[in-house]
Amino acid sequence: MFADRAKIYICSGKGGDGHVSFRRELYVANGGPDGGDGGRGGDIIFEVDEGLNTLYDYRHKRKFVAKDGEQGGKKRCHGKSAEDLILKVPEGTVIKEAESGKVIADMSGDNKRQIILKGGKGGLGNMHFATATMQVPKYAQPGQPAQELWVNLELKVIADVGLLGFPNVGKSTFLSRVTNANPKIANYHFTTINPNLGVVDLPDGEGFVIADIPGLIEGASEGVGLGHEFLRHIERTRMMIHVVDAAGSEGRDPIEDIYKINAELAAYNEDLAKRPQVIAANKTDLIYANDEDPVEKIREEFEPQGYKVFAISGVTGAGVKELLYYVNEQLKTLEVKTIIFEQEYFPEEELIHENLPYTIEIEEGMYVVEGPKIEKMLGYTNLDSEKGFQFFQRFLKDSGILEELEEKGIEEGDTVRMYGLQFDYYK
C-alpha cells in the first residue's frame, strides 16, 4: 500500500527533577547540600531514510513519546539524560503543525535530520541554591516540561517530470512503456489513485525520474476529487508532460482539456502554471478521420504559446522516443535545485504567547528576571546557535520583558540575570 499522508502525535521527554539532599558522612557534623541535577528529556528527531518511499509505518502507530530524563541523585550525582526518539521518514516528507497547516520542516535536499521538539532541560539540584544566608536550601528545581504537538506528515514525490492530464488519457500506459514502473492500467476513471514513480533510462547513462500522479478534474484546486492529493505531488517537479487524448475517444475536446488543467494549476499555485510544459498528444493510433488532423489543431493552438507538441501513442510507441529525448534535453537547461518548503512554524516560539508569569526584581544593582515563562524559554533554547539567540532577543521583546526592564530604569551596561544566564543590557 502506498501511504503519502499521516497524522501523528509527538511528545518530547520531560527533564528530570533536581534532587534535594545533604552530605551525611562520618565526622562531618553539618554537611552542605549535595543534590544533583536532573537529566535532559529526549528530543523528537526526524531523519531521512533512503530505504523508505512511503509513510505506511505511521498509518498504524500514531503516538510517539520520548523518555523523560532521570532525577538527580545524592552526592551531586547527575541524572541520566534520556535517549532521543528518532523517527525515520522518506525523503520529500513535509512536517506540518496539524491545526494551522504551517510547515515545521521539509525533509528534502540537504535537510536529512532535524530536531522538531526539544526535550525538557533537567532541573538544578539544591547544591546550586546555597547562599551565605541560606546554607541549607531545601529546594531543588523541577525539570522542564515536555513539548507536544499533533503534526501532519505529507510525502511530496520528488520527481524531475510530472505527468499532467485528465483521468483515462493514457498516462499510466505511457509510463509503463517508458519506465520500469508497473502501474495498474484499466479503462476506468481514477484508476491511478496513488503516485507511480518510474525511471526513464536513456543511452550514455542519461535519464530522469517521472511520476504519474492521480488524475485531475475541474475543481481540483478547491479539493474536488483527488485534487489536493494530485497537486501536492507536482509541486516538486521541474517540468511537466501534459498528456491529452488527441483522438477524443471519450468525446472530450483535447484543446479544452489543456486549458482546464492549466487553469486548475494556476488556481492552486501560480508558480506551477509557469513551469515548462510539453504536450503529448496521445492515442494517435485511434485517429481515423481523414478530413482533419486533431494533432495539428493542437499544435496550431499551443505552439504559438511556447508549448512543444508531440504526436504519440502509448500503445504502439510511436513518437515516444522523440518526446523523451526532447524532455531530457530541456531538463539539462533547468535548475536542478530541489524545491524546499520554508519553515513557517517554530514550536519553541509558542512560548512567547503562553500566559505564564515572570517577575523582575532589582538585587544588588542587578536586574533579576525569573518565573515559569523564563525557565521554560531557557530550557528549550540553544543560545549558542544564531537562530536560538535571535529567538531569545525576539522573546524578550515580544513578551514585554524589555519594555518592563526600561520602565524599572535599566540603562545600557546594567546586568540582567535569568537563572544561570547573565548578560549586560544594550539597546
mmCIF file with all atom_site columns, N, CA, C and O in Angstrom, residues 111-159:
data_model
loop_
_atom_site.group_PDB
_atom_site.id
_atom_site.type_symbol
_atom_site.label_atom_id
_atom_site.label_alt_id
_atom_site.label_comp_id
_atom_site.label_asym_id
_atom_site.label_entity_id
_atom_site.label_seq_id
_atom_site.pdbx_PDB_ins_code
_atom_site.Cartn_x
_atom_site.Cartn_y
_atom_site.Cartn_z
_atom_site.occupancy
_atom_site.B_iso_or_equiv
_atom_site.pdbx_formal_charge
_atom_site.auth_seq_id
_atom_site.auth_comp_id
_atom_site.auth_asym_id
_atom_site.auth_atom_id
_atom_site.pdbx_PDB_model_num
ATOM 1   N N  . ASN A 1 111 ? 18.554 18.711 4.028   1.00 0.00 ? 111 ASN A N  1
ATOM 2   C CA . ASN A 1 111 ? 17.972 18.540 5.361   1.00 0.00 ? 111 ASN A CA 1
ATOM 3   C C  . ASN A 1 111 ? 17.642 17.066 5.604   1.00 0.00 ? 111 ASN A C  1
ATOM 4   O O  . ASN A 1 111 ? 16.542 16.597 5.329   1.00 0.00 ? 111 ASN A O  1
ATOM 5   N N  . LYS A 1 112 ? 18.621 16.333 6.128   1.00 0.00 ? 112 LYS A N  1
ATOM 6   C CA . LYS A 1 112 ? 18.455 14.896 6.373   1.00 0.00 ? 112 LYS A CA 1
ATOM 7   C C  . LYS A 1 112 ? 18.044 14.582 7.812   1.00 0.00 ? 112 LYS A C  1
ATOM 8   O O  . LYS A 1 112 ? 17.612 13.473 8.099   1.00 0.00 ? 112 LYS A O  1
ATOM 9   N N  . ARG A 1 113 ? 18.203 15.542 8.688   1.00 0.00 ? 113 ARG A N  1
ATOM 10  C CA . ARG A 1 113 ? 17.936 15.291 10.118  1.00 0.00 ? 113 ARG A CA 1
ATOM 11  C C  . ARG A 1 113 ? 17.580 16.611 10.788  1.00 0.00 ? 113 ARG A C  1
ATOM 12  O O  . ARG A 1 113 ? 18.290 17.597 10.619  1.00 0.00 ? 113 ARG A O  1
ATOM 13  N N  . GLN A 1 114 ? 16.479 16.633 11.531  1.00 0.00 ? 114 GLN A N  1
ATOM 14  C CA . GLN A 1 114 ? 16.075 17.868 12.200  1.00 0.00 ? 114 GLN A CA 1
ATOM 15  C C  . GLN A 1 114 ? 15.386 17.567 13.523  1.00 0.00 ? 114 GLN A C  1
ATOM 16  O O  . GLN A 1 114 ? 14.529 16.699 13.610  1.00 0.00 ? 114 GLN A O  1
ATOM 17  N N  . ILE A 1 115 ? 15.780 18.320 14.551  1.00 0.00 ? 115 ILE A N  1
ATOM 18  C CA . ILE A 1 115 ? 15.110 18.227 15.847  1.00 0.00 ? 115 ILE A CA 1
ATOM 19  C C  . ILE A 1 115 ? 13.813 19.019 15.756  1.00 0.00 ? 115 ILE A C  1
ATOM 20  O O  . ILE A 1 115 ? 13.824 20.207 15.448  1.00 0.00 ? 115 ILE A O  1
ATOM 21  N N  . ILE A 1 116 ? 12.700 18.350 16.013  1.00 0.00 ? 116 ILE A N  1
ATOM 22  C CA . ILE A 1 116 ? 11.399 19.014 15.927  1.00 0.00 ? 116 ILE A CA 1
ATOM 23  C C  . ILE A 1 116 ? 10.943 19.502 17.290  1.00 0.00 ? 116 ILE A C  1
ATOM 24  O O  . ILE A 1 116 ? 10.470 20.622 17.433  1.00 0.00 ? 116 ILE A O  1
ATOM 25  N N  . LEU A 1 117 ? 11.083 18.654 18.321  1.00 0.00 ? 117 LEU A N  1
ATOM 26  C CA . LEU A 1 117 ? 10.740 19.055 19.681  1.00 0.00 ? 117 LEU A CA 1
ATOM 27  C C  . LEU A 1 117 ? 11.916 18.786 20.605  1.00 0.00 ? 117 LEU A C  1
ATOM 28  O O  . LEU A 1 117 ? 12.441 17.671 20.636  1.00 0.00 ? 117 LEU A O  1
ATOM 29  N N  . LYS A 1 118 ? 12.321 19.797 21.344  1.00 0.00 ? 118 LYS A N  1
ATOM 30  C CA . LYS A 1 118 ? 13.426 19.647 22.291  1.00 0.00 ? 118 LYS A CA 1
ATOM 31  C C  . LYS A 1 118 ? 12.907 19.031 23.587  1.00 0.00 ? 118 LYS A C  1
ATOM 32  O O  . LYS A 1 118 ? 11.825 19.367 24.072  1.00 0.00 ? 118 LYS A O  1
ATOM 33  N N  . GLY A 1 119 ? 13.696 18.138 24.145  1.00 0.00 ? 119 GLY A N  1
ATOM 34  C CA . GLY A 1 119 ? 13.365 17.587 25.456  1.00 0.00 ? 119 GLY A CA 1
ATOM 35  C C  . GLY A 1 119 ? 13.554 18.644 26.527  1.00 0.00 ? 119 GLY A C  1
ATOM 36  O O  . GLY A 1 119 ? 14.333 19.593 26.361  1.00 0.00 ? 119 GLY A O  1
ATOM 37  N N  . GLY A 1 120 ? 12.839 18.498 27.624  1.00 0.00 ? 120 GLY A N  1
ATOM 38  C CA . GLY A 1 120 ? 12.954 19.470 28.709  1.00 0.00 ? 120 GLY A CA 1
ATOM 39  C C  . GLY A 1 120 ? 14.323 19.409 29.379  1.00 0.00 ? 120 GLY A C  1
ATOM 40  O O  . GLY A 1 120 ? 14.912 18.340 29.537  1.00 0.00 ? 120 GLY A O  1
ATOM 41  N N  . LYS A 1 121 ? 14.815 20.553 29.782  1.00 0.00 ? 121 LYS A N  1
ATOM 42  C CA . LYS A 1 121 ? 16.101 20.632 30.476  1.00 0.00 ? 121 LYS A CA 1
ATOM 43  C C  . LYS A 1 121 ? 15.944 20.108 31.895  1.00 0.00 ? 121 LYS A C  1
ATOM 44  O O  . LYS A 1 121 ? 14.918 20.314 32.544  1.00 0.00 ? 121 LYS A O  1
ATOM 45  N N  . GLY A 1 122 ? 16.956 19.401 32.390  1.00 0.00 ? 122 GLY A N  1
ATOM 46  C CA . GLY A 1 122 ? 16.908 18.880 33.752  1.00 0.00 ? 122 GLY A CA 1
ATOM 47  C C  . GLY A 1 122 ? 16.955 20.000 34.778  1.00 0.00 ? 122 GLY A C  1
ATOM 48  O O  . GLY A 1 122 ? 17.595 21.033 34.568  1.00 0.00 ? 122 GLY A O  1
ATOM 49  N N  . GLY A 1 123 ? 16.254 19.798 35.906  1.00 0.00 ? 123 GLY A N  1
ATOM 50  C CA . GLY A 1 123 ? 16.254 20.807 36.963  1.00 0.00 ? 123 GLY A CA 1
ATOM 51  C C  . GLY A 1 123 ? 17.545 20.784 37.769  1.00 0.00 ? 123 GLY A C  1
ATOM 52  O O  . GLY A 1 123 ? 18.238 19.759 37.851  1.00 0.00 ? 123 GLY A O  1
ATOM 53  N N  . LEU A 1 124 ? 17.880 21.918 38.365  1.00 0.00 ? 124 LEU A N  1
ATOM 54  C CA . LEU A 1 124 ? 19.099 22.028 39.175  1.00 0.00 ? 124 LEU A CA 1
ATOM 55  C C  . LEU A 1 124 ? 18.865 21.449 40.566  1.00 0.00 ? 124 LEU A C  1
ATOM 56  O O  . LEU A 1 124 ? 17.799 21.643 41.167  1.00 0.00 ? 124 LEU A O  1
ATOM 57  N N  . GLY A 1 125 ? 19.873 20.742 41.079  1.00 0.00 ? 125 GLY A N  1
ATOM 58  C CA . GLY A 1 125 ? 19.800 20.207 42.432  1.00 0.00 ? 125 GLY A CA 1
ATOM 59  C C  . GLY A 1 125 ? 19.977 21.303 43.462  1.00 0.00 ? 125 GLY A C  1
ATOM 60  O O  . GLY A 1 125 ? 20.407 22.420 43.154  1.00 0.00 ? 125 GLY A O  1
ATOM 61  N N  . ASN A 1 126 ? 19.708 20.978 44.715  1.00 0.00 ? 126 ASN A N  1
ATOM 62  C CA . ASN A 1 126 ? 19.758 22.028 45.746  1.00 0.00 ? 126 ASN A CA 1
ATOM 63  C C  . ASN A 1 126 ? 21.177 22.515 46.025  1.00 0.00 ? 126 ASN A C  1
ATOM 64  O O  . ASN A 1 126 ? 21.359 23.553 46.655  1.00 0.00 ? 126 ASN A O  1
ATOM 65  N N  . MET A 1 127 ? 22.191 21.810 45.515  1.00 0.00 ? 127 MET A N  1
ATOM 66  C CA . MET A 1 127 ? 23.571 22.297 45.731  1.00 0.00 ? 127 MET A CA 1
ATOM 67  C C  . MET A 1 127 ? 23.800 23.639 45.056  1.00 0.00 ? 127 MET A C  1
ATOM 68  O O  . MET A 1 127 ? 24.719 24.378 45.411  1.00 0.00 ? 127 MET A O  1
ATOM 69  N N  . HIS A 1 128 ? 22.962 23.997 44.082  1.00 0.00 ? 128 HIS A N  1
ATOM 70  C CA . HIS A 1 128 ? 23.133 25.265 43.363  1.00 0.00 ? 128 HIS A CA 1
ATOM 71  C C  . HIS A 1 128 ? 22.514 26.448 44.100  1.00 0.00 ? 128 HIS A C  1
ATOM 72  O O  . HIS A 1 128 ? 22.734 27.598 43.697  1.00 0.00 ? 128 HIS A O  1
ATOM 73  N N  . PHE A 1 129 ? 21.726 26.173 45.133  1.00 0.00 ? 129 PHE A N  1
ATOM 74  C CA . PHE A 1 129 ? 20.949 27.261 45.737  1.00 0.00 ? 129 PHE A CA 1
ATOM 75  C C  . PHE A 1 129 ? 21.456 27.668 47.118  1.00 0.00 ? 129 PHE A C  1
ATOM 76  O O  . PHE A 1 129 ? 20.784 28.402 47.838  1.00 0.00 ? 129 PHE A O  1
ATOM 77  N N  . ALA A 1 130 ? 22.642 27.185 47.478  1.00 0.00 ? 130 ALA A N  1
ATOM 78  C CA . ALA A 1 130 ? 23.225 27.582 48.769  1.00 0.00 ? 130 ALA A CA 1
ATOM 79  C C  . ALA A 1 130 ? 23.779 28.997 48.665  1.00 0.00 ? 130 ALA A C  1
ATOM 80  O O  . ALA A 1 130 ? 24.457 29.348 47.702  1.00 0.00 ? 130 ALA A O  1
ATOM 81  N N  . THR A 1 131 ? 23.461 29.836 49.635  1.00 0.00 ? 131 THR A N  1
ATOM 82  C CA . THR A 1 131 ? 23.990 31.197 49.696  1.00 0.00 ? 131 THR A CA 1
ATOM 83  C C  . THR A 1 131 ? 24.489 31.451 51.107  1.00 0.00 ? 131 THR A C  1
ATOM 84  O O  . THR A 1 131 ? 24.340 30.614 52.009  1.00 0.00 ? 131 THR A O  1
ATOM 85  N N  . ALA A 1 132 ? 25.047 32.624 51.312  1.00 0.00 ? 132 ALA A N  1
ATOM 86  C CA . ALA A 1 132 ? 25.567 32.968 52.645  1.00 0.00 ? 132 ALA A CA 1
ATOM 87  C C  . ALA A 1 132 ? 24.447 32.999 53.670  1.00 0.00 ? 132 ALA A C  1
ATOM 88  O O  . ALA A 1 132 ? 24.640 32.684 54.848  1.00 0.00 ? 132 ALA A O  1
ATOM 89  N N  . THR A 1 133 ? 23.250 33.375 53.214  1.00 0.00 ? 133 THR A N  1
ATOM 90  C CA . THR A 1 133 ? 22.124 33.475 54.154  1.00 0.00 ? 133 THR A CA 1
ATOM 91  C C  . THR A 1 133 ? 21.243 32.224 54.141  1.00 0.00 ? 133 THR A C  1
ATOM 92  O O  . THR A 1 133 ? 20.409 32.039 55.013  1.00 0.00 ? 133 THR A O  1
ATOM 93  N N  . MET A 1 134 ? 21.387 31.378 53.146  1.00 0.00 ? 134 MET A N  1
ATOM 94  C CA . MET A 1 134 ? 20.600 30.140 53.038  1.00 0.00 ? 134 MET A CA 1
ATOM 95  C C  . MET A 1 134 ? 21.572 28.995 52.770  1.00 0.00 ? 134 MET A C  1
ATOM 96  O O  . MET A 1 134 ? 21.865 28.635 51.646  1.00 0.00 ? 134 MET A O  1
ATOM 97  N N  . GLN A 1 135 ? 22.111 28.427 53.881  1.00 0.00 ? 135 GLN A N  1
ATOM 98  C CA . GLN A 1 135 ? 23.136 27.400 53.757  1.00 0.00 ? 135 GLN A CA 1
ATOM 99  C C  . GLN A 1 135 ? 22.567 25.986 53.673  1.00 0.00 ? 135 GLN A C  1
ATOM 100 O O  . GLN A 1 135 ? 23.274 25.034 53.361  1.00 0.00 ? 135 GLN A O  1
ATOM 101 N N  . VAL A 1 136 ? 21.259 25.833 53.978  1.00 0.00 ? 136 VAL A N  1
ATOM 102 C CA . VAL A 1 136 ? 20.638 24.505 53.888  1.00 0.00 ? 136 VAL A CA 1
ATOM 103 C C  . VAL A 1 136 ? 19.381 24.585 53.009  1.00 0.00 ? 136 VAL A C  1
ATOM 104 O O  . VAL A 1 136 ? 18.264 24.410 53.502  1.00 0.00 ? 136 VAL A O  1
ATOM 105 N N  . PRO A 1 137 ? 19.544 24.887 51.730  1.00 0.00 ? 137 PRO A N  1
ATOM 106 C CA . PRO A 1 137 ? 18.367 25.016 50.855  1.00 0.00 ? 137 PRO A CA 1
ATOM 107 C C  . PRO A 1 137 ? 17.637 23.689 50.708  1.00 0.00 ? 137 PRO A C  1
ATOM 108 O O  . PRO A 1 137 ? 18.230 22.659 50.394  1.00 0.00 ? 137 PRO A O  1
ATOM 109 N N  . LYS A 1 138 ? 16.342 23.732 50.958  1.00 0.00 ? 138 LYS A N  1
ATOM 110 C CA . LYS A 1 138 ? 15.526 22.523 50.833  1.00 0.00 ? 138 LYS A CA 1
ATOM 111 C C  . LYS A 1 138 ? 14.690 22.556 49.549  1.00 0.00 ? 138 LYS A C  1
ATOM 112 O O  . LYS A 1 138 ? 13.630 21.968 49.457  1.00 0.00 ? 138 LYS A O  1
ATOM 113 N N  . TYR A 1 139 ? 15.232 23.290 48.583  1.00 0.00 ? 139 TYR A N  1
ATOM 114 C CA . TYR A 1 139 ? 14.532 23.434 47.302  1.00 0.00 ? 139 TYR A CA 1
ATOM 115 C C  . TYR A 1 139 ? 15.433 22.977 46.169  1.00 0.00 ? 139 TYR A C  1
ATOM 116 O O  . TYR A 1 139 ? 16.630 23.258 46.157  1.00 0.00 ? 139 TYR A O  1
ATOM 117 N N  . ALA A 1 140 ? 14.857 22.250 45.246  1.00 0.00 ? 140 ALA A N  1
ATOM 118 C CA . ALA A 1 140 ? 15.549 21.900 44.002  1.00 0.00 ? 140 ALA A CA 1
ATOM 119 C C  . ALA A 1 140 ? 14.621 22.257 42.840  1.00 0.00 ? 140 ALA A C  1
ATOM 120 O O  . ALA A 1 140 ? 13.391 22.274 42.983  1.00 0.00 ? 140 ALA A O  1
ATOM 121 N N  . GLN A 1 141 ? 15.214 22.540 41.726  1.00 0.00 ? 141 GLN A N  1
ATOM 122 C CA . GLN A 1 141 ? 14.432 22.971 40.562  1.00 0.00 ? 141 GLN A CA 1
ATOM 123 C C  . GLN A 1 141 ? 13.784 21.771 39.865  1.00 0.00 ? 141 GLN A C  1
ATOM 124 O O  . GLN A 1 141 ? 14.443 20.760 39.607  1.00 0.00 ? 141 GLN A O  1
ATOM 125 N N  . PRO A 1 142 ? 12.497 21.868 39.540  1.00 0.00 ? 142 PRO A N  1
ATOM 126 C CA . PRO A 1 142 ? 11.874 20.776 38.774  1.00 0.00 ? 142 PRO A CA 1
ATOM 127 C C  . PRO A 1 142 ? 12.380 20.772 37.331  1.00 0.00 ? 142 PRO A C  1
ATOM 128 O O  . PRO A 1 142 ? 12.845 21.802 36.818  1.00 0.00 ? 142 PRO A O  1
ATOM 129 N N  . GLY A 1 143 ? 12.293 19.632 36.695  1.00 0.00 ? 143 GLY A N  1
ATOM 130 C CA . GLY A 1 143 ? 12.703 19.555 35.301  1.00 0.00 ? 143 GLY A CA 1
ATOM 131 C C  . GLY A 1 143 ? 11.740 20.300 34.395  1.00 0.00 ? 143 GLY A C  1
ATOM 132 O O  . GLY A 1 143 ? 10.556 20.458 34.712  1.00 0.00 ? 143 GLY A O  1
ATOM 133 N N  . GLN A 1 144 ? 12.241 20.768 33.251  1.00 0.00 ? 144 GLN A N  1
ATOM 134 C CA . GLN A 1 144 ? 11.383 21.459 32.299  1.00 0.00 ? 144 GLN A CA 1
ATOM 135 C C  . GLN A 1 144 ? 10.347 20.480 31.746  1.00 0.00 ? 144 GLN A C  1
ATOM 136 O O  . GLN A 1 144 ? 10.646 19.305 31.510  1.00 0.00 ? 144 GLN A O  1
ATOM 137 N N  . PRO A 1 145 ? 9.127  20.948 31.520  1.00 0.00 ? 145 PRO A N  1
ATOM 138 C CA . PRO A 1 145 ? 8.098  20.055 30.968  1.00 0.00 ? 145 PRO A CA 1
ATOM 139 C C  . PRO A 1 145 ? 8.401  19.669 29.523  1.00 0.00 ? 145 PRO A C  1
ATOM 140 O O  . PRO A 1 145 ? 9.217  20.291 28.848  1.00 0.00 ? 145 PRO A O  1
ATOM 141 N N  . ALA A 1 146 ? 7.715  18.649 29.069  1.00 0.00 ? 146 ALA A N  1
ATOM 142 C CA . ALA A 1 146 ? 7.871  18.178 27.689  1.00 0.00 ? 146 ALA A CA 1
ATOM 143 C C  . ALA A 1 146 ? 7.139  19.121 26.733  1.00 0.00 ? 146 ALA A C  1
ATOM 144 O O  . ALA A 1 146 ? 6.287  19.906 27.145  1.00 0.00 ? 146 ALA A O  1
ATOM 145 N N  . GLN A 1 147 ? 7.476  19.022 25.451  1.00 0.00 ? 147 GLN A N  1
ATOM 146 C CA . GLN A 1 147 ? 6.733  19.701 24.399  1.00 0.00 ? 147 GLN A CA 1
ATOM 147 C C  . GLN A 1 147 ? 5.924  18.660 23.638  1.00 0.00 ? 147 GLN A C  1
ATOM 148 O O  . GLN A 1 147 ? 6.392  17.531 23.425  1.00 0.00 ? 147 GLN A O  1
ATOM 149 N N  . GLU A 1 148 ? 4.726  19.040 23.221  1.00 0.00 ? 148 GLU A N  1
ATOM 150 C CA . GLU A 1 148 ? 3.894  18.091 22.493  1.00 0.00 ? 148 GLU A CA 1
ATOM 151 C C  . GLU A 1 148 ? 3.222  18.776 21.314  1.00 0.00 ? 148 GLU A C  1
ATOM 152 O O  . GLU A 1 148 ? 2.958  19.982 21.344  1.00 0.00 ? 148 GLU A O  1
ATOM 153 N N  . LEU A 1 149 ? 2.951  17.989 20.280  1.00 0.00 ? 149 LEU A N  1
ATOM 154 C CA . LEU A 1 149 ? 2.326  18.514 19.060  1.00 0.00 ? 149 LEU A CA 1
ATOM 155 C C  . LEU A 1 149 ? 1.605  17.406 18.311  1.00 0.00 ? 149 LEU A C  1
ATOM 156 O O  . LEU A 1 149 ? 2.039  16.242 18.328  1.00 0.00 ? 149 LEU A O  1
ATOM 157 N N  . TRP A 1 150 ? 0.529  17.777 17.647  1.00 0.00 ? 150 TRP A N  1
ATOM 158 C CA . TRP A 1 150 ? -0.041 16.926 16.598  1.00 0.00 ? 150 TRP A CA 1
ATOM 159 C C  . TRP A 1 150 ? 0.518  17.459 15.280  1.00 0.00 ? 150 TRP A C  1
ATOM 160 O O  . TRP A 1 150 ? 0.464  18.670 15.018  1.00 0.00 ? 150 TRP A O  1
ATOM 161 N N  . VAL A 1 151 ? 1.075  16.580 14.488  1.00 0.00 ? 151 VAL A N  1
ATOM 162 C CA . VAL A 1 151 ? 1.644  17.014 13.211  1.00 0.00 ? 151 VAL A CA 1
ATOM 163 C C  . VAL A 1 151 ? 1.089  16.172 12.069  1.00 0.00 ? 151 VAL A C  1
ATOM 164 O O  . VAL A 1 151 ? 0.733  15.002 12.244  1.00 0.00 ? 151 VAL A O  1
ATOM 165 N N  . ASN A 1 152 ? 1.006  16.795 10.907  1.00 0.00 ? 152 ASN A N  1
ATOM 166 C CA . ASN A 1 152 ? 0.653  16.086 9.684   1.00 0.00 ? 152 ASN A CA 1
ATOM 167 C C  . ASN A 1 152 ? 1.924  15.811 8.895   1.00 0.00 ? 152 ASN A C  1
ATOM 168 O O  . ASN A 1 152 ? 2.750  16.721 8.707   1.00 0.00 ? 152 ASN A O  1
ATOM 169 N N  . LEU A 1 153 ? 2.091  14.586 8.447   1.00 0.00 ? 153 LEU A N  1
ATOM 170 C CA . LEU A 1 153 ? 3.204  14.219 7.580   1.00 0.00 ? 153 LEU A CA 1
ATOM 171 C C  . LEU A 1 153 ? 2.663  14.104 6.160   1.00 0.00 ? 153 LEU A C  1
ATOM 172 O O  . LEU A 1 153 ? 1.660  13.417 5.927   1.00 0.00 ? 153 LEU A O  1
ATOM 173 N N  . GLU A 1 154 ? 3.312  14.756 5.217   1.00 0.00 ? 154 GLU A N  1
ATOM 174 C CA . GLU A 1 154 ? 2.899  14.693 3.816   1.00 0.00 ? 154 GLU A CA 1
ATOM 175 C C  . GLU A 1 154 ? 4.114  14.354 2.968   1.00 0.00 ? 154 GLU A C  1
ATOM 176 O O  . GLU A 1 154 ? 5.133  15.042 3.034   1.00 0.00 ? 154 GLU A O  1
ATOM 177 N N  . LEU A 1 155 ? 3.997  13.296 2.207   1.00 0.00 ? 155 LEU A N  1
ATOM 178 C CA . LEU A 1 155 ? 5.085  12.913 1.309   1.00 0.00 ? 155 LEU A CA 1
ATOM 179 C C  . LEU A 1 155 ? 4.829  13.541 -0.057  1.00 0.00 ? 155 LEU A C  1
ATOM 180 O O  . LEU A 1 155 ? 3.843  13.226 -0.720  1.00 0.00 ? 155 LEU A O  1
ATOM 181 N N  . LYS A 1 156 ? 5.700  14.439 -0.440  1.00 0.00 ? 156 LYS A N  1
ATOM 182 C CA . LYS A 1 156 ? 5.596  15.079 -1.757  1.00 0.00 ? 156 LYS A CA 1
ATOM 183 C C  . LYS A 1 156 ? 6.621  14.412 -2.666  1.00 0.00 ? 156 LYS A C  1
ATOM 184 O O  . LYS A 1 156 ? 7.819  14.513 -2.435  1.00 0.00 ? 156 LYS A O  1
ATOM 185 N N  . VAL A 1 157 ? 6.141  13.710 -3.668  1.00 0.00 ? 157 VAL A N  1
ATOM 186 C CA . VAL A 1 157 ? 7.006  12.935 -4.550  1.00 0.00 ? 157 VAL A CA 1
ATOM 187 C C  . VAL A 1 157 ? 8.089  13.816 -5.162  1.00 0.00 ? 157 VAL A C  1
ATOM 188 O O  . VAL A 1 157 ? 7.823  14.913 -5.630  1.00 0.00 ? 157 VAL A O  1
ATOM 189 N N  . ILE A 1 158 ? 9.324  13.310 -5.125  1.00 0.00 ? 158 ILE A N  1
ATOM 190 C CA . ILE A 1 158 ? 10.434 14.039 -5.733  1.00 0.00 ? 158 ILE A CA 1
ATOM 191 C C  . ILE A 1 158 ? 10.706 13.418 -7.098  1.00 0.00 ? 158 ILE A C  1
ATOM 192 O O  . ILE A 1 158 ? 11.247 12.327 -7.205  1.00 0.00 ? 158 ILE A O  1
ATOM 193 N N  . ALA A 1 159 ? 10.272 14.080 -8.131  1.00 0.00 ? 159 ALA A N  1
ATOM 194 C CA . ALA A 1 159 ? 10.464 13.595 -9.496  1.00 0.00 ? 159 ALA A CA 1
ATOM 195 C C  . ALA A 1 159 ? 10.867 14.771 -10.373 1.00 0.00 ? 159 ALA A C  1
ATOM 196 O O  . ALA A 1 159 ? 10.524 15.918 -10.096 1.00 0.00 ? 159 ALA A O  1
#
